[in-house]
Amino acid sequence: MPSKLIPLDTEVHDRQRFESGRRETDLFLKTIAGKSAGHLLSKTFVRASDSDEREIAAFLSLVICTDTPPAGSSRLQRNKTIVPGILIAQLGVDKKHQGKGIGVEIVAEAITMYAEEALRSNMPQGVGLFVDAAEDTLIPFYEKCGFVLVDPEDPECRRLWMKAGNCLSLLEASNAEL
């Protein structure tokens, strides 16, 4: 199935109408996303509304990140290496489109994009895909999508990750279903 996520086009997509209910998320999309992409700091993708291509139903923004080795990555932890990855830095679903499963769908699309890029590119993609849950209540959402806490022993940890190999396995499984 082709991705419904497309790169943000500031000439087409109406960022000012977007309202997720999270002030920081809305502010990022309305004021920062276009500028960051222009400086190659991040790449923002949008899911347009089915009824209006200008209306943003949901979006996510990807950036390169580094972190300490996640729990369960024994070889990386043993070497005490800082590891690179791709971070879902922002994710939002417009209030009018919440409760329809779009959030899960765009996270799945991000996993697919990560895995496809890892297979296609000659450039390394890091150890996996990371996400920072904006609130503790969002941790179960990301766990449902297949992410695990980077440090489950830390009660304040909100960073989750999915190993690159798991992203590739999910891509292979979805391709096998087609």
PDB file of C-alpha atoms in Angstrom:
ATOM      1  CA  MET A   1       0.000   0.000   0.000  1.00  0.00           C
ATOM      2  CA  PRO A   2       1.491   3.364  -0.945  1.00  0.00           C
ATOM      3  CA  SER A   3       2.254   5.776   1.848  1.00  0.00           C
ATOM      4  CA  LYS A   4      -0.303   8.431   2.615  1.00  0.00           C
ATOM      5  CA  LEU A   5       2.424  10.501   4.250  1.00  0.00           C
ATOM      6  CA  ILE A   6       3.861  13.120   1.944  1.00  0.00           C
ATOM      7  CA  PRO A   7       6.510  15.775   2.566  1.00  0.00           C
ATOM      8  CA  LEU A   8       5.152  19.016   4.014  1.00  0.00           C
ATOM      9  CA  ASP A   9       4.693  21.613   1.284  1.00  0.00           C
ATOM     10  CA  THR A  10       4.362  25.039   2.890  1.00  0.00           C
ATOM     11  CA  GLU A  11       2.810  26.379  -0.327  1.00  0.00           C
ATOM     12  CA  VAL A  12       0.033  23.765  -0.287  1.00  0.00           C
ATOM     13  CA  HIS A  13      -0.614  22.555   3.247  1.00  0.00           C
ATOM     14  CA  ASP A  14      -2.504  24.907   5.567  1.00  0.00           C
ATOM     15  CA  ARG A  15      -0.576  24.632   8.825  1.00  0.00           C
ATOM     16  CA  GLN A  16      -2.540  27.431  10.521  1.00  0.00           C
ATOM     17  CA  ARG A  17      -5.799  25.410  10.676  1.00  0.00           C
ATOM     18  CA  PHE A  18      -4.137  22.447  12.414  1.00  0.00           C
ATOM     19  CA  GLU A  19      -5.163  21.890  16.056  1.00  0.00           C
ATOM     20  CA  SER A  20      -4.102  18.750  17.909  1.00  0.00           C
ATOM     21  CA  GLY A  21      -4.925  19.952  21.395  1.00  0.00           C
ATOM     22  CA  ARG A  22      -1.237  20.092  22.372  1.00  0.00           C
ATOM     23  CA  ARG A  23       0.050  23.655  22.189  1.00  0.00           C
ATOM     24  CA  GLU A  24       3.719  22.658  21.664  1.00  0.00           C
ATOM     25  CA  THR A  25       2.834  20.285  18.825  1.00  0.00           C
ATOM     26  CA  ASP A  26       0.654  22.853  17.061  1.00  0.00           C
ATOM     27  CA  LEU A  27       3.292  25.568  17.498  1.00  0.00           C
ATOM     28  CA  PHE A  28       5.977  23.327  15.993  1.00  0.00           C
ATOM     29  CA  LEU A  29       3.922  22.640  12.871  1.00  0.00           C
ATOM     30  CA  LYS A  30       2.775  26.235  12.436  1.00  0.00           C
ATOM     31  CA  THR A  31       6.092  28.012  13.016  1.00  0.00           C
ATOM     32  CA  ILE A  32       9.078  25.671  13.006  1.00  0.00           C
ATOM     33  CA  ALA A  33       8.487  22.712  10.660  1.00  0.00           C
ATOM     34  CA  GLY A  34       8.904  24.658   7.421  1.00  0.00           C
ATOM     35  CA  LYS A  35      12.035  26.468   8.597  1.00  0.00           C
ATOM     36  CA  SER A  36      13.683  23.293   9.945  1.00  0.00           C
ATOM     37  CA  ALA A  37      13.158  21.485   6.650  1.00  0.00           C
ATOM     38  CA  GLY A  38      14.712  24.397   4.769  1.00  0.00           C
ATOM     39  CA  HIS A  39      17.847  24.058   6.887  1.00  0.00           C
ATOM     40  CA  LEU A  40      17.851  20.242   6.513  1.00  0.00           C
ATOM     41  CA  LEU A  41      17.456  19.845  10.283  1.00  0.00           C
ATOM     42  CA  SER A  42      14.323  17.733  10.037  1.00  0.00           C
ATOM     43  CA  LYS A  43      11.861  16.333   7.546  1.00  0.00           C
ATOM     44  CA  THR A  44       8.153  16.780   8.217  1.00  0.00           C
ATOM     45  CA  PHE A  45       5.554  14.566   6.570  1.00  0.00           C
ATOM     46  CA  VAL A  46       1.818  15.183   6.531  1.00  0.00           C
ATOM     47  CA  ARG A  47      -1.302  13.120   6.002  1.00  0.00           C
ATOM     48  CA  ALA A  48      -3.802  15.306   4.171  1.00  0.00           C
ATOM     49  CA  SER A  49      -7.504  15.107   4.860  1.00  0.00           C
ATOM     50  CA  ASP A  50      -9.404  12.882   2.419  1.00  0.00           C
ATOM     51  CA  SER A  51     -11.747  15.776   1.634  1.00  0.00           C
ATOM     52  CA  ASP A  52      -9.209  18.609   1.257  1.00  0.00           C
ATOM     53  CA  GLU A  53      -5.562  18.212   0.236  1.00  0.00           C
ATOM     54  CA  ARG A  54      -4.701  21.514   1.955  1.00  0.00           C
ATOM     55  CA  GLU A  55      -6.026  20.353   5.342  1.00  0.00           C
ATOM     56  CA  ILE A  56      -3.491  18.486   7.488  1.00  0.00           C
ATOM     57  CA  ALA A  57      -5.123  15.545   9.266  1.00  0.00           C
ATOM     58  CA  ALA A  58      -1.851  14.448  10.906  1.00  0.00           C
ATOM     59  CA  PHE A  59       1.883  14.962  10.682  1.00  0.00           C
ATOM     60  CA  LEU A  60       5.191  13.717  11.970  1.00  0.00           C
ATOM     61  CA  SER A  61       8.687  15.123  11.873  1.00  0.00           C
ATOM     62  CA  LEU A  62      11.883  13.057  11.703  1.00  0.00           C
ATOM     63  CA  VAL A  63      15.378  14.087  12.819  1.00  0.00           C
ATOM     64  CA  ILE A  64      18.723  12.391  13.279  1.00  0.00           C
ATOM     65  CA  CYS A  65      19.496  11.747  16.943  1.00  0.00           C
ATOM     66  CA  THR A  66      22.121  10.234  19.220  1.00  0.00           C
ATOM     67  CA  ASP A  67      21.552   8.530  22.534  1.00  0.00           C
ATOM     68  CA  THR A  68      23.122   6.190  25.014  1.00  0.00           C
ATOM     69  CA  PRO A  69      22.596   2.527  24.140  1.00  0.00           C
ATOM     70  CA  PRO A  70      19.054   1.376  24.893  1.00  0.00           C
ATOM     71  CA  ALA A  71      18.395  -1.365  27.441  1.00  0.00           C
ATOM     72  CA  GLY A  72      18.528  -4.786  25.829  1.00  0.00           C
ATOM     73  CA  SER A  73      21.277  -3.840  23.382  1.00  0.00           C
ATOM     74  CA  SER A  74      23.987  -5.629  25.340  1.00  0.00           C
ATOM     75  CA  ARG A  75      26.794  -5.265  22.788  1.00  0.00           C
ATOM     76  CA  LEU A  76      26.201  -1.514  22.500  1.00  0.00           C
ATOM     77  CA  GLN A  77      25.866  -1.104  26.267  1.00  0.00           C
ATOM     78  CA  ARG A  78      29.064  -3.039  26.854  1.00  0.00           C
ATOM     79  CA  ASN A  79      30.975  -0.681  24.524  1.00  0.00           C
ATOM     80  CA  LYS A  80      29.412   2.411  26.182  1.00  0.00           C
ATOM     81  CA  THR A  81      29.058   3.959  22.748  1.00  0.00           C
ATOM     82  CA  ILE A  82      26.766   6.847  21.865  1.00  0.00           C
ATOM     83  CA  VAL A  83      24.509   5.457  19.138  1.00  0.00           C
ATOM     84  CA  PRO A  84      22.808   7.226  16.217  1.00  0.00           C
ATOM     85  CA  GLY A  85      19.243   6.754  15.119  1.00  0.00           C
ATOM     86  CA  ILE A  86      16.215   8.469  13.658  1.00  0.00           C
ATOM     87  CA  LEU A  87      13.838  10.230  16.056  1.00  0.00           C
ATOM     88  CA  ILE A  88      10.143  10.880  15.527  1.00  0.00           C
ATOM     89  CA  ALA A  89      10.568  14.337  17.012  1.00  0.00           C
ATOM     90  CA  GLN A  90       6.986  15.518  16.625  1.00  0.00           C
ATOM     91  CA  LEU A  91       3.714  13.762  15.903  1.00  0.00           C
ATOM     92  CA  GLY A  92       0.237  15.228  15.922  1.00  0.00           C
ATOM     93  CA  VAL A  93      -3.283  14.378  14.799  1.00  0.00           C
ATOM     94  CA  ASP A  94      -5.802  17.166  14.252  1.00  0.00           C
ATOM     95  CA  LYS A  95      -8.726  17.070  16.713  1.00  0.00           C
ATOM     96  CA  LYS A  96     -11.191  16.459  13.862  1.00  0.00           C
ATOM     97  CA  HIS A  97      -9.320  13.293  12.926  1.00  0.00           C
ATOM     98  CA  GLN A  98      -8.481  11.886  16.373  1.00  0.00           C
ATOM     99  CA  GLY A  99      -9.917   8.520  17.366  1.00  0.00           C
ATOM    100  CA  LYS A 100      -9.803   7.147  13.810  1.00  0.00           C
ATOM    101  CA  GLY A 101      -6.518   5.230  14.095  1.00  0.00           C
ATOM    102  CA  ILE A 102      -4.547   7.761  12.058  1.00  0.00           C
ATOM    103  CA  GLY A 103      -1.845   8.072  14.742  1.00  0.00           C
ATOM    104  CA  VAL A 104      -1.100   4.339  14.624  1.00  0.00           C
ATOM    105  CA  GLU A 105      -1.163   4.428  10.818  1.00  0.00           C
ATOM    106  CA  ILE A 106       1.374   7.236  10.512  1.00  0.00           C
ATOM    107  CA  VAL A 107       3.690   5.613  13.064  1.00  0.00           C
ATOM    108  CA  ALA A 108       3.489   2.410  10.990  1.00  0.00           C
ATOM    109  CA  GLU A 109       4.265   4.459   7.878  1.00  0.00           C
ATOM    110  CA  ALA A 110       7.280   6.022   9.635  1.00  0.00           C
ATOM    111  CA  ILE A 111       8.564   2.534  10.512  1.00  0.00           C
ATOM    112  CA  THR A 112       8.115   1.488   6.873  1.00  0.00           C
ATOM    113  CA  MET A 113       9.855   4.622   5.587  1.00  0.00           C
ATOM    114  CA  TYR A 114      12.775   4.016   7.969  1.00  0.00           C
ATOM    115  CA  ALA A 115      13.141   0.374   6.877  1.00  0.00           C
ATOM    116  CA  GLU A 116      12.813   1.154   3.160  1.00  0.00           C
ATOM    117  CA  GLU A 117      15.422   3.902   3.423  1.00  0.00           C
ATOM    118  CA  ALA A 118      17.758   1.550   5.306  1.00  0.00           C
ATOM    119  CA  LEU A 119      17.476  -0.997   2.486  1.00  0.00           C
ATOM    120  CA  ARG A 120      17.726   1.541  -0.353  1.00  0.00           C
ATOM    121  CA  SER A 121      20.400   3.903   0.929  1.00  0.00           C
ATOM    122  CA  ASN A 122      24.136   3.556   1.057  1.00  0.00           C
ATOM    123  CA  MET A 123      24.055   5.751   4.154  1.00  0.00           C
ATOM    124  CA  PRO A 124      23.733   4.259   7.646  1.00  0.00           C
ATOM    125  CA  GLN A 125      20.366   4.745   9.336  1.00  0.00           C
ATOM    126  CA  GLY A 126      21.499   4.162  12.919  1.00  0.00           C
ATOM    127  CA  VAL A 127      20.475   1.505  15.415  1.00  0.00           C
ATOM    128  CA  GLY A 128      16.756   2.126  15.095  1.00  0.00           C
ATOM    129  CA  LEU A 129      13.815   4.439  15.293  1.00  0.00           C
ATOM    130  CA  PHE A 130      13.285   6.473  18.482  1.00  0.00           C
ATOM    131  CA  VAL A 131      10.330   8.460  19.796  1.00  0.00           C
ATOM    132  CA  ASP A 132       9.835  10.688  22.830  1.00  0.00           C
ATOM    133  CA  ALA A 133       6.375  10.326  24.362  1.00  0.00           C
ATOM    134  CA  ALA A 134       5.197  13.884  25.027  1.00  0.00           C
ATOM    135  CA  GLU A 135       3.280  12.658  28.082  1.00  0.00           C
ATOM    136  CA  ASP A 136       3.379   9.509  30.220  1.00  0.00           C
ATOM    137  CA  THR A 137      -0.113   8.643  28.980  1.00  0.00           C
ATOM    138  CA  LEU A 138       1.275   8.265  25.431  1.00  0.00           C
ATOM    139  CA  ILE A 139       3.789   5.547  26.354  1.00  0.00           C
ATOM    140  CA  PRO A 140       1.189   2.729  25.947  1.00  0.00           C
ATOM    141  CA  PHE A 141       0.291   4.104  22.492  1.00  0.00           C
ATOM    142  CA  TYR A 142       3.881   3.746  21.297  1.00  0.00           C
ATOM    143  CA  GLU A 143       4.249   0.349  22.988  1.00  0.00           C
ATOM    144  CA  LYS A 144       1.162  -0.785  21.056  1.00  0.00           C
ATOM    145  CA  CYS A 145       3.027   0.267  17.894  1.00  0.00           C
ATOM    146  CA  GLY A 146       5.968  -1.989  18.845  1.00  0.00           C
ATOM    147  CA  PHE A 147       8.317   0.436  20.598  1.00  0.00           C
ATOM    148  CA  VAL A 148       9.956  -0.342  23.957  1.00  0.00           C
ATOM    149  CA  LEU A 149      11.308   2.014  26.604  1.00  0.00           C
ATOM    150  CA  VAL A 150      14.992   2.858  26.211  1.00  0.00           C
ATOM    151  CA  ASP A 151      15.429   2.535  29.993  1.00  0.00           C
ATOM    152  CA  PRO A 152      12.516   0.681  31.624  1.00  0.00           C
ATOM    153  CA  GLU A 153      14.232   1.009  35.032  1.00  0.00           C
ATOM    154  CA  ASP A 154      13.990   4.813  34.931  1.00  0.00           C
ATOM    155  CA  PRO A 155      10.476   5.915  35.992  1.00  0.00           C
ATOM    156  CA  GLU A 156      10.975   9.267  34.245  1.00  0.00           C
ATOM    157  CA  CYS A 157      12.046   7.764  30.909  1.00  0.00           C
ATOM    158  CA  ARG A 158       9.737   8.698  28.042  1.00  0.00           C
ATOM    159  CA  ARG A 159      12.058   7.766  25.163  1.00  0.00           C
ATOM    160  CA  LEU A 160      11.132   4.590  23.355  1.00  0.00           C
ATOM    161  CA  TRP A 161      12.801   2.819  20.472  1.00  0.00           C
ATOM    162  CA  MET A 162      12.468   0.066  17.915  1.00  0.00           C
ATOM    163  CA  LYS A 163      15.573  -1.790  16.745  1.00  0.00           C
ATOM    164  CA  ALA A 164      16.450  -1.420  13.078  1.00  0.00           C
ATOM    165  CA  GLY A 165      16.078  -5.186  12.658  1.00  0.00           C
ATOM    166  CA  ASN A 166      12.538  -5.061  14.037  1.00  0.00           C
ATOM    167  CA  CYS A 167      11.661  -2.262  11.599  1.00  0.00           C
ATOM    168  CA  LEU A 168      12.980  -4.409   8.736  1.00  0.00           C
ATOM    169  CA  SER A 169      11.026  -7.444   9.985  1.00  0.00           C
ATOM    170  CA  LEU A 170       7.803  -5.419  10.071  1.00  0.00           C
ATOM    171  CA  LEU A 171       8.466  -4.218   6.516  1.00  0.00           C
ATOM    172  CA  GLU A 172       9.060  -7.788   5.330  1.00  0.00           C
ATOM    173  CA  ALA A 173       5.879  -8.973   7.062  1.00  0.00           C
ATOM    174  CA  SER A 174       3.785  -6.195   5.512  1.00  0.00           C
ATOM    175  CA  ASN A 175       5.242  -6.926   2.057  1.00  0.00           C
ATOM    176  CA  ALA A 176       4.456 -10.636   2.492  1.00  0.00           C
ATOM    177  CA  GLU A 177       0.805  -9.761   3.159  1.00  0.00           C
ATOM    178  CA  LEU A 178       0.523  -7.993  -0.206  1.00  0.00           C
TER     179      LEU A 178
END
